[in-house]
Backbone as a ProteinNet text record, in pm:
[ID]
protein_1_A
[PRIMARY]
MERNGKLVKPEAMIFDMDGTLFQTETLLLPAYHKLFDILREEGHHSGETPNEQLMLGSLGMLLEDIWKRVLPEGTPEAHKRADELLLQLELEGLQGSDAVLYPEVVETLEELKRRGVRLFVASNGLEHYVKGICEARGMSYLFEGLYSAGEHGTASKVDLVALLLKNHGIEKAWMVGDRSSDVEAGKKNGQTVIGCQYAGFGKDQELKGSDAIITSFPQLLELHANSTG
[TERTIARY]
18335.9	18310.3	18429.5	18470.8	18582.4	18532.8	18591.3	18553.1	18676.7	18696.2	18810.1	18762.2	18764	18719.8	18568.4	18520.8	18378.4	18308.3	18192.3	18114.5	18011	17985	17881.9	17749.4	17642.8	17511.2	17466.1	17422.2	17385.1	17238.3	17208.6	17067.8	17016	17108.1	17068.3	17172.5	17129.8	17220.5	17193.8	17302.8	17295.1	17354.7	17275.7	17317.7	17347.6	17458.1	17482.6	17381.1	17355.7	17260.7	17332	17410.2	17473.7	17582.8	17573.9	17675.8	17660.6	17554.6	17529	17390.6	17288.3	17151	17112.2	17160.1	17112.4	17223.4	17192.1	17288.1	17288.4	17364.9	17360.5	17379.1	17467.9	17498.9	17377.5	17282	17163.5	17075.4	17089.2	17014.7	17104.5	17224.9	17314.2	17365	17409.4	17477.1	17387.2	17263	17176.4	17151.4	17131.8	17108.5	17232.5	17348.4	17475.9	17496	17470.6	17490.3	17386.3	17263	17159.7	17195.2	17245.1	17283.2	17383.5	17485.7	17588.1	17537.2	17443.8	17381.1	17310.3	17239.2	17165.8	17262.1	17366.5	17465	17527.1	17554.7	17609.9	17507.3	17383.4	17277.2	17258.9	17272	17248.4	17372.8	17484.5	17607	17686.5	17656.8	17730.7	17854.4	17864.6	17978	18006.3	18133.5	18172.5	18267.3	18272.9	18360.2	18286.6	18365.1	18308.7	18252.8	18170.9	18124.9	18241.5	18272	18381.8	18357.5	18465.6	18455.5	18364.9	18271.8	18174.1	18240.1	18359.2	18429.7	18471.9	18491.5	18524.5	18407.2	18286.7	18165.8	18144.2	18156.7	18136.4	18238.6	18360.7	18465.4	18447.3	18354.6	18328.6	18211.3	18142.4	18025.6	18065.5	17981.3	18011.3	18057.3	18100.1	18141.3	18019.2	18032.7	17928.2	17919.8	17799.1	17781	17872	17888.3	17972.7	18116.3	18161.6	18296.8	18302.9	18191.7	18186.7	18203.1	18130.7	18139	18275.7	18339.8	18475.9	18571.1	18541.5	18626.2	18588.8	18457.9	18411	18410	18376.5	18368.7	18459.8	18591.4	18681.1	18684.3	18655.5	18657.1	18519.4	18420	18283.3	18264.8	18176.5	18143.9	18052.5	18039.9	17943.2	17801.8	17767.8	17635.8	17621.4	17728.9	17726.6	17710.8	17781.1	17771.6	17630.9	17573.3	17437.2	17336.6	17354.2	17263.8	17280.1	17403.1	17427.6	17357.3	17360	17287	17139	17080.2	16936.3	16901.2	16981.5	16953.4	16969.5	17074.1	17098.5	16981	16933.9	16820.9	16696.7	16669	16551.1	16555.8	16668.7	16681.9	16679.3	16737.2	16736	16596.3	16524.3	16387.5	16299.2	16322.9	16249.4	16286.1	16415.2	16462.5	16408.9	16380	16327.5	16187.7	16120.5	15985.8	15989.2	16107.1	16122.8	16166.3	16187.5	16221.9	16370.8	16448.5	16590.4	16676.5	16634.9	16711.6	16674.9	16771.6	16738.1	16825.1	16771.8	16845.7	16936.3	17031.3	17110.3	17021	17059	16976.6	16948.1	16822.9	16775.5	16791.7	16799.7	16809.5	16683.3	16567.5	16443	16420.2	16441.1	16420.7	16514	16638.5	16736.1	16698.1	16658.4	16617	16493.3	16401.4	16280.2	16314.9	16409.2	16449.3	16522.2	16608.7	16677.8	16577.3	16479.8	16376	16295.8	16266.7	16194.3	16274.1	16406.6	16493.9	16507.8	16445.7	16447.2	16553.9	16621.6	16724.8	16657.3	16695.3	16645.5	16725.7	16657.9	16723.1	16718.2	16832.9	16845.9	16926.9	16911.6	16997.6	17073	17201.4	17282.3	17358.7	17324.7	17382.3	17429.3	17536.9	17583.9	17504.9	17400.5	17320	17217.4	17135.9	17029.7	16908.7	16833.2	16717.3	16616.7	16575.9	16472.6	16522.5	16652.4	16712.1	16702.1	16747.2	16748.6	16606.1	16517.9	16379.2	16308.6	16345.9	16284.4	16314.5	16437.9	16474.7	16392.5	16385	16311.4	16163.5	16106.9	15964.9	15942.5	16026.5	16007.6	16028.7	16114.9	16142.7	16070.6	15975.8	15885.5	15950.8	16051.9	16116.3	16120.5	16048.5	16047.4	16003.1	15905.9	15848.6	15949.4	16059.2	16157.6	16246.7	16256	16353.3	16289.4	16358.6	16315.1	16354.2	16460	16503.8	16585.7	16563.7	16640.6	16718.7	16847.4	16931.8	17015.6	17015.8	17095.7	17167.7	17284.9	17359.4	17278.5	17201.6	17120.6	17016.1	16958.1	16854.3	16914	17022.3	17075.4	17193.4	17243.8	17351	17480.2	17507.9	17629.9	17750.6	17866.1	17988.1	18056.1	18021.3	18081.5	17985.8	18012	17928.6	17952.3	18070.1	18096.9	17994.2	17972.3	17877.1	17734.6	17701.7	17566	17533.4	17626.8	17605.4	17600.9	17683.9	17681.4	17544	17487.9	17355	17248.7	17256.2	17160.4	17166.8	17287.1	17304	17247.1	17274.7	17226.9	17075.1	17018.4	16873	16792.5	16849	16774.6	16826.6	16919	16968.2	17032.9	17108.7	17170.5	17313.6	17344.9	17480.7	17561.1	17493.7	17564.5	17503.2	17579.6	17529	17634.7	17587.7	17677.1	17658.4	17767.9	17766.5	17799.1	17707.5	17721.4	17735.8	17851.3	17872.3	17990	18007.9	18109.1	18224.7	18225.9	18331.1	18408.9	18525.9	18608.8	18536.9	18448.3	18371.4	18278.8	18232.1	18147.8	18231	18350.2	18441	18474.5	18509.2	18543.4	18424.9	18305.8	18186.5	18157.3	18174.5	18151.6	18256.5	18382.5	18492.2	18503.6	18487	18500	18382.3	18277.1	18164.2	18161.5	18271.6	18286	18199	18166.4	18075.8	18146.8	18081.1	18129.8	18104.5	18198.1	18183.9	18180.6	18077.1	18067.2	18089.2	18198.9	18230.9	18164.3	18109.3	18040.9	18130.6	18171.3	18268.9	18204.8	18093.2	18029.1	17996.1	18005.2	17972.8	18088.1	18210.6	18327.5	18357.9	18302.3	18328	18458.7	18499.1	18612.3	18745.8	18851.2	18986.2	19012.3	19127.3	19160.1	19159.6	19205.4	19214.9	19091.4	18987	18866.8	18808	18807	18738.3	18833.8	18957.2	19055.4	19004.1	19011.8	18964.3	18826.7	18761	18629.8	18644	18541	18540.9	18504.2	18431.2	18396.4	18370.2	18387.2	18360.7	18269.3	18161.3	18068	18077	18051.3	18056.1	17917.8	17815.9	17676.7	17593.6	17486.8	17410.6	17352	17297.5	17237.3	17333.9	17464.6	17562.2	17549.5	17481.8	17456.8	17380.6	17291.4	17210.7	17297.6	17396.2	17488.3	17574.9	17625.2	17706	17625.3	17501.6	17416	17386.3	17356.1	17323.1	17440.7	17562.6	17682.3	17746	17683.7	17738.8	17696.2	17767.5	17744	17661.3	17596.5	17522.9	17374
13567.6	13686.8	13781.3	13833.1	13927.7	14058.7	14168.4	14297.4	14384.3	14446	14534	14679.2	14734.6	14871.9	14884	15007.3	15036.2	15028.9	14969.2	14960.1	15071.3	15119.1	15220.9	15152	15197.5	15135.4	15146.5	15036.4	15037.9	15073.3	15127.2	15143.3	15013.2	14929.7	14803.7	14696.6	14571.3	14456.8	14373.4	14331.8	14251.9	14115.5	14010.8	13877.1	13788.6	13719.2	13605.9	13497.4	13401.8	13295	13169.6	13104.7	12977.2	12996.6	12921.8	12929.7	13049	13128.4	13245.7	13236.8	13229.1	13208.7	13060.9	12993.7	12859.5	12755.5	12645.9	12534.8	12455.7	12503.8	12457.2	12306.9	12250.6	12108	12019.3	12067.6	11986.1	11968.2	12058.7	12050.2	12006	12061.3	12042.2	11898.8	11837.5	11708.4	11597.3	11582	11480.6	11511	11639.7	11678	11652.4	11678.9	11662.5	11518.1	11424.5	11283	11234.6	11281.3	11245	11303.4	11425.1	11493.2	11410.4	11360.7	11284.1	11147.1	11090.3	10965.9	10990.6	11103.4	11136.1	11172.1	11248	11284	11158	11057.7	10931.3	10859.2	10854.8	10787.6	10851.4	10983.1	11056.4	11068	11012.7	11013.9	11142.4	11228.1	11353.9	11340.9	11227.3	11209	11059.8	11026.8	10887.8	10888.9	10778.4	10772.5	10808.7	10827.8	10851.5	10992.4	11010.3	11144.3	11218.4	11340.4	11415.8	11432.9	11438.4	11452.1	11568.7	11544.7	11647.7	11769.6	11751.2	11865.4	11966.2	11917	12005.6	12099.2	12045.1	12126.2	12223.1	12172.7	12258.6	12372.4	12341.7	12443.1	12546.7	12520.5	12613.3	12705.8	12683.5	12765.9	12912.6	12997.9	13140.6	13184.4	13087.5	13117.6	13117.7	13178.7	13169.2	13025	12981.6	12841.5	12800.7	12888.7	12852.2	12824.7	12896.6	12874.1	12748.8	12718.9	12596.4	12473.8	12468.5	12349.7	12337	12449.3	12443.6	12377.7	12394.2	12338.3	12193.5	12168.3	12034.9	11939	11990.4	11909.7	11969.3	11973.3	12042.8	11981.8	11851	11785.7	11787.1	11841.7	11840	11933.2	11895.5	11978.2	12093.3	12196.7	12303.3	12247.9	12142.8	12079.6	12012.8	11949.2	11883.6	11986.9	12099.9	12205.5	12265.3	12283.9	12339.1	12242.3	12113.1	12013	12005.5	12019.3	12018.8	12136.8	12253.1	12370.5	12339	12283.6	12253.2	12152	12046.5	11939.8	11986.6	12065.5	12110.8	12194.1	12286.1	12369.1	12283.1	12193	12106	12022	11959.6	11870.9	11947.5	12067.6	12147.2	12199.8	12242.6	12289.8	12176.1	12055.5	11938.4	11911.2	11923.3	11898	11996.9	12119.7	12221.6	12187.9	12099.6	12061.3	11969	11910.7	11825.7	11908.1	11840.2	11910.5	11901.8	11831.6	11812	11933.9	12015.9	12134.4	12249.2	12299	12392.4	12518.6	12622.4	12744.8	12721.6	12811.7	12805.4	12842	12799.5	12827.2	12976.6	13006	13139.9	13244.8	13201.8	13297.5	13383.1	13319.5	13395.2	13488.8	13439	13520.3	13641.9	13619.9	13729.3	13832.7	13785.7	13877.8	13957.1	13891.2	13960.7	14072.8	14047.1	14148.5	14264.4	14232.8	14339.2	14426.5	14363.2	14438.6	14524.2	14469.8	14545	14668.5	14655.9	14768.7	14870.4	14842.5	14937.2	14912.9	14799.1	14766.5	14712.3	14765	14714.2	14589.4	14483.3	14354.3	14313.1	14262	14218.9	14089.6	14019.8	13905.9	13937.6	13903.8	13912.7	13782.1	13703.7	13569.8	13548.9	13472	13435.3	13317.9	13273.9	13161.3	13199.4	13100.8	13120.8	13187.2	13261.1	13335.3	13243.9	13135.7	13048.9	12975.4	12951.7	12888.5	12982.2	13104.6	13202.2	13231.4	13259.5	13289.8	13166.4	13049.2	12923.9	12893.8	12919.9	12898.9	12991	13118.3	13214.8	13178.6	13135.1	13098	12970	12868.8	12739.1	12748.5	12838.6	12850.7	12969.7	13026	13127	13255.2	13304.5	13428.3	13535.5	13516.4	13615.8	13752.9	13756.5	13882.5	13970.2	13912	13987	14075.4	14042.5	14108.1	14209.4	14321.1	14424.6	14388.7	14310.1	14269.3	14141.9	14052.9	13928.6	13935.8	13963.1	13982.7	13857.4	13812.7	13695.9	13723.4	13662.1	13674	13613.6	13508	13444	13536.5	13621.5	13714.1	13835.4	13889	14016.3	14001.7	13879.5	13856.7	13928.2	13946.3	14015.6	13921.5	13980.2	13900.6	13871.6	13944.6	13923.8	13973.4	13933.5	13982.2	14130.9	14180.3	14324.4	14400.9	14355.6	14421.3	14406.8	14289.2	14264.1	14356	14367.6	14454.1	14600.6	14638.9	14777.9	14811.5	14717.5	14736.8	14750.8	14664.6	14667.6	14802.1	14845.3	14971.5	15088.8	15088.3	15195.9	15194.9	15076.3	15065.1	15108.3	15088.8	15116.3	15238.4	15311.8	15435.9	15417.5	15309	15275.9	15329.2	15399.7	15452.2	15374.6	15330.5	15259.4	15121	15019.2	14881.7	14791.5	14680.7	14571.8	14459.4	14414.6	14295.4	14177.2	14081.6	13968.6	13840.4	13773.3	13652.5	13570.4	13454.5	13359.8	13337.9	13405.8	13380.7	13507.6	13487.8	13601.9	13691.6	13631.8	13711.6	13810.1	13774	13864.7	13979.7	13944.9	14048.4	14147.1	14093.7	14178	14265.4	14205.9	14280.8	14396	14371.4	14478.4	14587.1	14547	14643.9	14727.5	14664.2	14738.3	14832.9	14813.5	14906.2	14999.9	15001.7	15095.6	15067.6	14939.3	14903.1	14821	14809.4	14728.1	14580.6	14494.5	14350.9	14272.9	14189.3	14097.7	13956.4	13894.9	13760.4	13654.2	13552.3	13443.3	13320	13280	13172.6	13049.3	13005	12886.5	12780.2	12812.1	12713.2	12616.5	12670.8	12584.9	12546.7	12620.8	12587.8	12649.9	12760.6	12835.6	12796.5	12865.5	12841.8	12934.4	12915.8	12990.6	13141.9	13185.3	13328.6	13384.1	13302.4	13336.9	13472.9	13503.1	13622.8	13736.7	13726.2	13831.4	13964.1	14068.3	14199.6	14234	14137.5	14164.6	14262.1	14342.8	14436.2	14367	14256.6	14174.7	14033.5	13936.1	13796.2	13737.1	13674	13609.3	13457.6	13387.3	13241.2	13179.3	13263.8	13218.5	13336.3	13308.6	13415.2	13517.3	13474.6	13571.7	13674.9	13651.6	13750.5	13883.7	13881.9	14006.3	14106.6	14056.8	14145.9	14223.4	14155.2	14220.9	14323.4	14284.6	14379.1	14504.5	14484	14595.8	14683.9	14621.4	14698.4	14782.2	14733.4	14801.9	14893.5	14905.5	14992.6	15137.7	15231.3	15374.3	15436	15548	15620.3	15594.6
4495.8	4414.4	4422.2	4307.5	4301.9	4240.5	4287.7	4230.5	4220.7	4105	4083.5	4091.1	4212.5	4229.7	4239.5	4250.4	4265.8	4130.5	4128.3	4005.5	4000.2	3880	3858.9	3831.3	3895.8	3880.1	3734.2	3675.4	3533.8	3513.2	3395.4	3358.3	3296.2	3247.9	3184.5	3211.5	3207.2	3208.3	3083.9	3020.2	2897.8	2928.1	2909.7	2948.6	2827.8	2837	2748.8	2787.9	2698.8	2731.1	2781.3	2695.2	2730.1	2834.3	2943.7	3047.3	3139.8	3118.1	3201	3264.5	3179.8	3227.8	3222.9	3119.5	3086.8	3100.1	3169.1	3182.4	3052	2959.2	2821.1	2805.6	2885.2	2867.8	2893	2973.6	3003.1	2879.8	2784.5	2658.5	2543.7	2542.1	2428.5	2412.4	2521.3	2507.4	2453.2	2502.5	2440.3	2292.5	2258.8	2119	2033.8	2091.2	2019.8	1975.5	2064.9	2030.9	1930.2	1943	1844.1	1707.7	1708.2	1584.2	1505.4	1572.5	1500.2	1455.6	1529.4	1482.3	1349.6	1341.1	1217.8	1105.2	1135.6	1031.8	971.1	1055.5	1003.6	916.6	964.3	887.9	751.2	745.2	620.7	533.3	580.8	500.8	506.9	605.9	618.4	706.1	776	866.5	880.2	891	917.5	1036.8	1105.7	1223.1	1349.6	1455.5	1587.9	1602.7	1703	1740.3	1805.3	1759.8	1822.4	1972.7	2048.1	2194	2230.6	2321.1	2357.4	2420.7	2480.3	2538.6	2431.3	2309.8	2198.1	2170.9	2177.7	2156.5	2272.7	2394.3	2511.3	2515.4	2474.1	2472.6	2363.7	2270.2	2159.7	2187.2	2297.3	2327.7	2338.1	2283.8	2279.7	2142	2059.7	1923.3	1831.8	1713.5	1612.7	1564.6	1526.7	1486.9	1372.2	1274.5	1160	1205	1307.7	1359.7	1446.7	1515.8	1596.1	1507.9	1395.3	1309.9	1243	1215.5	1159.1	1259.2	1387.1	1492	1523.5	1532.5	1571.5	1453.5	1334	1212.1	1104.7	1129.1	1035.9	896	885.5	754.8	688.3	758.2	706.5	588.2	497.4	382	425.3	342	373.1	392.9	316.7	329.8	466.9	512.3	643.3	754.8	741.6	841.6	844.1	726.3	717.1	780.7	751.7	808.5	960.9	1007.9	1152.8	1219.7	1155	1204.1	1222.3	1116.6	1116.4	1225.4	1232.4	1328.1	1472.5	1497.7	1634.3	1684.7	1600.8	1641.1	1663.7	1570.3	1581.7	1708.8	1734.4	1849.6	1981.5	1981	2103.4	2133.9	2032.9	2055.6	2106.6	2053.8	2104.5	2250.5	2281	2416.7	2518.2	2473.5	2564.5	2615.3	2545.5	2588.1	2710.2	2736.6	2854.1	2973.9	3085.5	3210.1	3244.1	3161.1	3194.5	3164	3067.1	3028.6	3121.7	3198.3	3306.4	3305.6	3370.6	3397.3	3518.2	3539.5	3662.2	3781.8	3901.6	4019.8	4039	4066.6	4102.9	3993.2	3868.4	3757.5	3749.1	3745	3729.1	3847.2	3969.1	4088.7	4090.6	4048.9	4045.4	3940.5	3822.3	3716.1	3757.4	3823.3	3869.8	3966.8	4057.6	4154.2	4086	3989.6	3915.7	3841.3	3779.9	3708.9	3806.4	3923.6	4026.4	4069.4	4066.2	4101.8	3987.8	3875.1	3764.1	3658.9	3665.8	3566.5	3440.2	3325.6	3196.8	3160.3	3120.7	3098.7	2951.7	2903.2	2763.8	2756.6	2645.2	2613.4	2485.2	2482	2359.3	2346.6	2245.2	2228.2	2085.3	2071.5	1938.1	1878.9	1947.7	1901.9	1796.6	1758.5	1660.5	1726.3	1647	1698.4	1768.3	1703	1759.9	1884.9	1891.2	2009.4	2129.9	2112.3	2221.5	2268.2	2174	2209.8	2264.2	2211.3	2256.2	2401.6	2444.9	2585.4	2675.2	2638	2720.6	2730.5	2619.8	2620	2700.7	2675.1	2741	2892.5	2935	3077.7	3141.6	3067.6	3122.7	3168.6	3093.8	3137.2	3028.8	2920	2811.7	2860.7	2951.6	2999.4	3073.2	3115.7	3193.1	3105.7	2976.3	2888.6	2794.8	2781.1	2687.6	2544.5	2530.3	2397.2	2403	2305	2292.6	2161.7	2172.5	2053.8	2028	1904	1866.5	1735.8	1722.8	1597.5	1482.4	1514.3	1411.9	1352.7	1435.4	1387.3	1318	1374.4	1325.3	1228.8	1213.4	1116	1148.9	1277.4	1317.9	1311.2	1281.9	1266.3	1398.6	1502.7	1635.1	1741.8	1866.9	1976.5	2001.8	1968.3	1977.8	1895.3	1772.9	1683.1	1733.8	1787.2	1836.7	1954.4	2048.3	2164.7	2122.8	2027.9	1977.6	1919.5	1845.6	1786	1894.4	1995.1	2106.6	2179.7	2212.6	2284.3	2204	2075.7	1988.2	1977.3	1953.8	1933.3	2055.4	2174.4	2297	2372.9	2312.1	2372.2	2508	2522.2	2651.5	2656.5	2765.5	2783.4	2886.7	2994.2	3102.2	3120.7	3085.3	3097.1	3158.7	3215.9	3255.6	3155.8	3096.6	3011.6	3101.3	3110.1	3201.7	3119.8	3132.6	3053.3	3101.4	3039.1	3087	2990.9	2875.7	2777.6	2744.1	2684.5	2645.8	2545.3	2465.4	2368	2439.3	2559.7	2637.9	2695.2	2743.8	2795.4	2684.1	2567.9	2453.2	2411.9	2407.5	2366	2460.3	2590.7	2686.8	2677.7	2680.1	2685.9	2557.8	2442.6	2316.5	2293.8	2372	2366.5	2486.6	2563.1	2673.1	2794	2816.7	2925.4	3033.7	3147.7	3259.3	3228.2	3266	3240.7	3371.4	3385.9	3499.3	3445.4	3486	3439.1	3525.8	3461.7	3532.1	3534.4	3653.8	3667.3	3732.1	3677.3	3734.5	3630.3	3501.5	3398.4	3374.1	3374.5	3355.6	3212.5	3114.4	2973.9	2923.4	2984.1	2932.4	2993.6	2950	3000.4	3119.7	3182.8	3303.7	3281.7	3165.4	3137	3065.7	3059.2	2982.1	3021.2	3150.2	3198.7	3233.8	3187.5	3212.7	3156.3	3239.9	3197.5	3251.2	3317.9	3378.3	3494.5	3516.9	3629.5	3759.7	3748.8	3865.5	3816.1	3904.8	3869.8	3975.9	3931	4024.2	4008.7	4118.1	4116.3	4132.2	4144.2	4137.4	4088.8	4016.6	3952.8	4051.6	4166.4	4258.6	4314.7	4302.7	4349.9	4275.8	4160.3	4086.9	4172.5	4256.7	4340.3	4438.5	4495.5	4588.1	4515.5	4397.9	4319.4	4285.6	4244.8	4207.4	4328.5	4441.1	4562.1	4609.6	4586.4	4633.6	4529.8	4413.1	4308.9	4333.9	4275.8	4299.9	4187.3	4219	4116.2	4121.1
[MASK]
+++++++++++++++++++++++++++++++++++++++++++++++++++++++++++++++++++++++++++++++++++++++++++++++++++++++++++++++++++++++++++++++++++++++++++++++++++++++++++++++++++++++++++++++++++++++++++++++++++++++++++++++++++++++++++++++++++++

């Protein structure tokens, strides 16, 4: 765990979903391979399935930008169908036990809530995906709001977090996430950023600019206990 100076105690924490709360690859990779099998069957794609690392490295981006990267030659129809299939296959996968949260996520969130911290999710994913994970893993009750780019139609996570802060009258928050988009969303909205360095989806400089970096989710409790205010 790294910390750059003293942190101010937040009234709220805003969490990214993929790579922060949820071990995305446990759900995404089986769905990803099935998706491309179906795209080939339906004539939307020919050739091999793109390397799964390309998909994992795109996490945190808006879906439309992910498909431009993973399926650059794909038609708008192919991208739209990929959207539909990914959501369908992931929601089906959530019904199984293989798709999991990171260790001690629920216990840590429960303790933060007990300490009076307001909890939110802000994700660039689809609405039903974000809400589906929370429902399937029994943690919806912990959050005051589940914000997704899919529901609110925001062009960036900066805009999504700005909307969340405004809607809930929050002045001091910690943005907790694993991608540069999370760092940007926190900093451009004048908030503290806690970078999560345990998913391994990003590049070496992914979390540059974070106020603190954690290597396991429960370390948030120590950061919170040692913050001022």
